[in-house]
Amino acid sequence: MFMGRGCRYAPSCSEYTADALRKFGLWRGGWLGLSRILRCNPWGASGYDPIPDSLPADARWYLPWRYGRWNGAHLTDGQNGR
């Protein structure tokens, strides 16, 4: 187990991805899940991070990386576990 048993975020990355897939579908939810999994690293943020209520206004199907939140900047200091 390279990553260990503790999860940096709540909900866990697998729960987050499953919720994103249910809410936004395979394409958009998959990109949201991928961005969350890639954020989950020793140098990433931590804390409470639910799926967004809506997708970014500039996100388009042909620009799928815009769906994801690729860093922890959206977490406020109160939410960030650091």
XYZ file of C-alpha atoms in Angstrom:
82
model
C 0.000 0.000 0.000
C 1.900 2.971 -1.275
C -0.750 5.586 -0.419
C -1.594 4.301 3.050
C -4.997 3.899 4.636
C -5.757 7.505 5.596
C -7.613 9.693 3.148
C -6.681 13.362 2.748
C -10.206 14.417 1.825
C -13.761 13.860 2.957
C -15.549 12.320 1.183
C -12.924 9.855 -0.030
C -11.738 9.996 -3.641
C -13.779 6.924 -4.587
C -16.966 8.352 -3.026
C -16.302 11.716 -4.696
C -15.824 10.088 -8.098
C -18.928 7.919 -7.734
C -21.020 10.957 -6.749
C -19.590 13.005 -9.636
C -20.393 10.212 -12.104
C -23.962 9.971 -10.801
C -24.516 13.729 -10.897
C -22.637 14.780 -14.048
C -22.338 11.616 -16.145
C -19.368 9.623 -17.384
C -17.489 12.325 -19.333
C -17.813 15.324 -17.003
C -17.936 13.310 -13.783
C -14.957 11.251 -14.883
C -12.846 14.382 -15.363
C -13.936 15.684 -11.964
C -12.952 12.360 -10.389
C -9.605 12.295 -12.188
C -8.751 15.799 -11.003
C -9.577 14.816 -7.420
C -7.476 11.649 -7.557
C -4.512 13.567 -8.959
C -4.885 16.206 -6.213
C -4.647 13.496 -3.571
C -0.904 13.520 -3.047
C 1.483 14.432 -0.222
C 1.769 18.024 -1.490
C -1.956 18.526 -2.102
C -4.574 20.127 0.081
C -6.834 18.223 2.446
C -10.150 18.612 4.212
C -13.841 18.611 3.330
C -14.249 18.735 -0.450
C -17.691 17.752 -1.807
C -18.500 17.651 -5.514
C -19.426 21.067 -6.897
C -23.078 22.080 -7.221
C -22.464 23.120 -10.812
C -19.718 22.936 -13.385
C -17.506 25.905 -14.294
C -19.091 28.281 -16.809
C -16.128 27.977 -19.188
C -16.189 24.144 -19.288
C -16.995 22.574 -22.650
C -17.101 18.937 -23.747
C -14.143 19.576 -26.069
C -12.141 21.205 -23.222
C -12.707 18.509 -20.574
C -9.830 19.539 -18.303
C -11.874 22.619 -17.393
C -14.365 20.421 -15.543
C -11.838 19.442 -12.896
C -10.448 21.334 -9.948
C -6.747 20.575 -10.291
C -5.508 22.131 -7.046
C -6.909 22.843 -3.600
C -7.386 26.571 -4.213
C -11.176 26.210 -4.002
C -10.922 25.067 -0.370
C -11.135 27.843 2.185
C -8.654 28.008 5.069
C -11.327 26.693 7.400
C -11.805 23.621 5.222
C -8.166 22.987 4.477
C -6.633 20.565 6.946
C -3.199 22.229 6.854
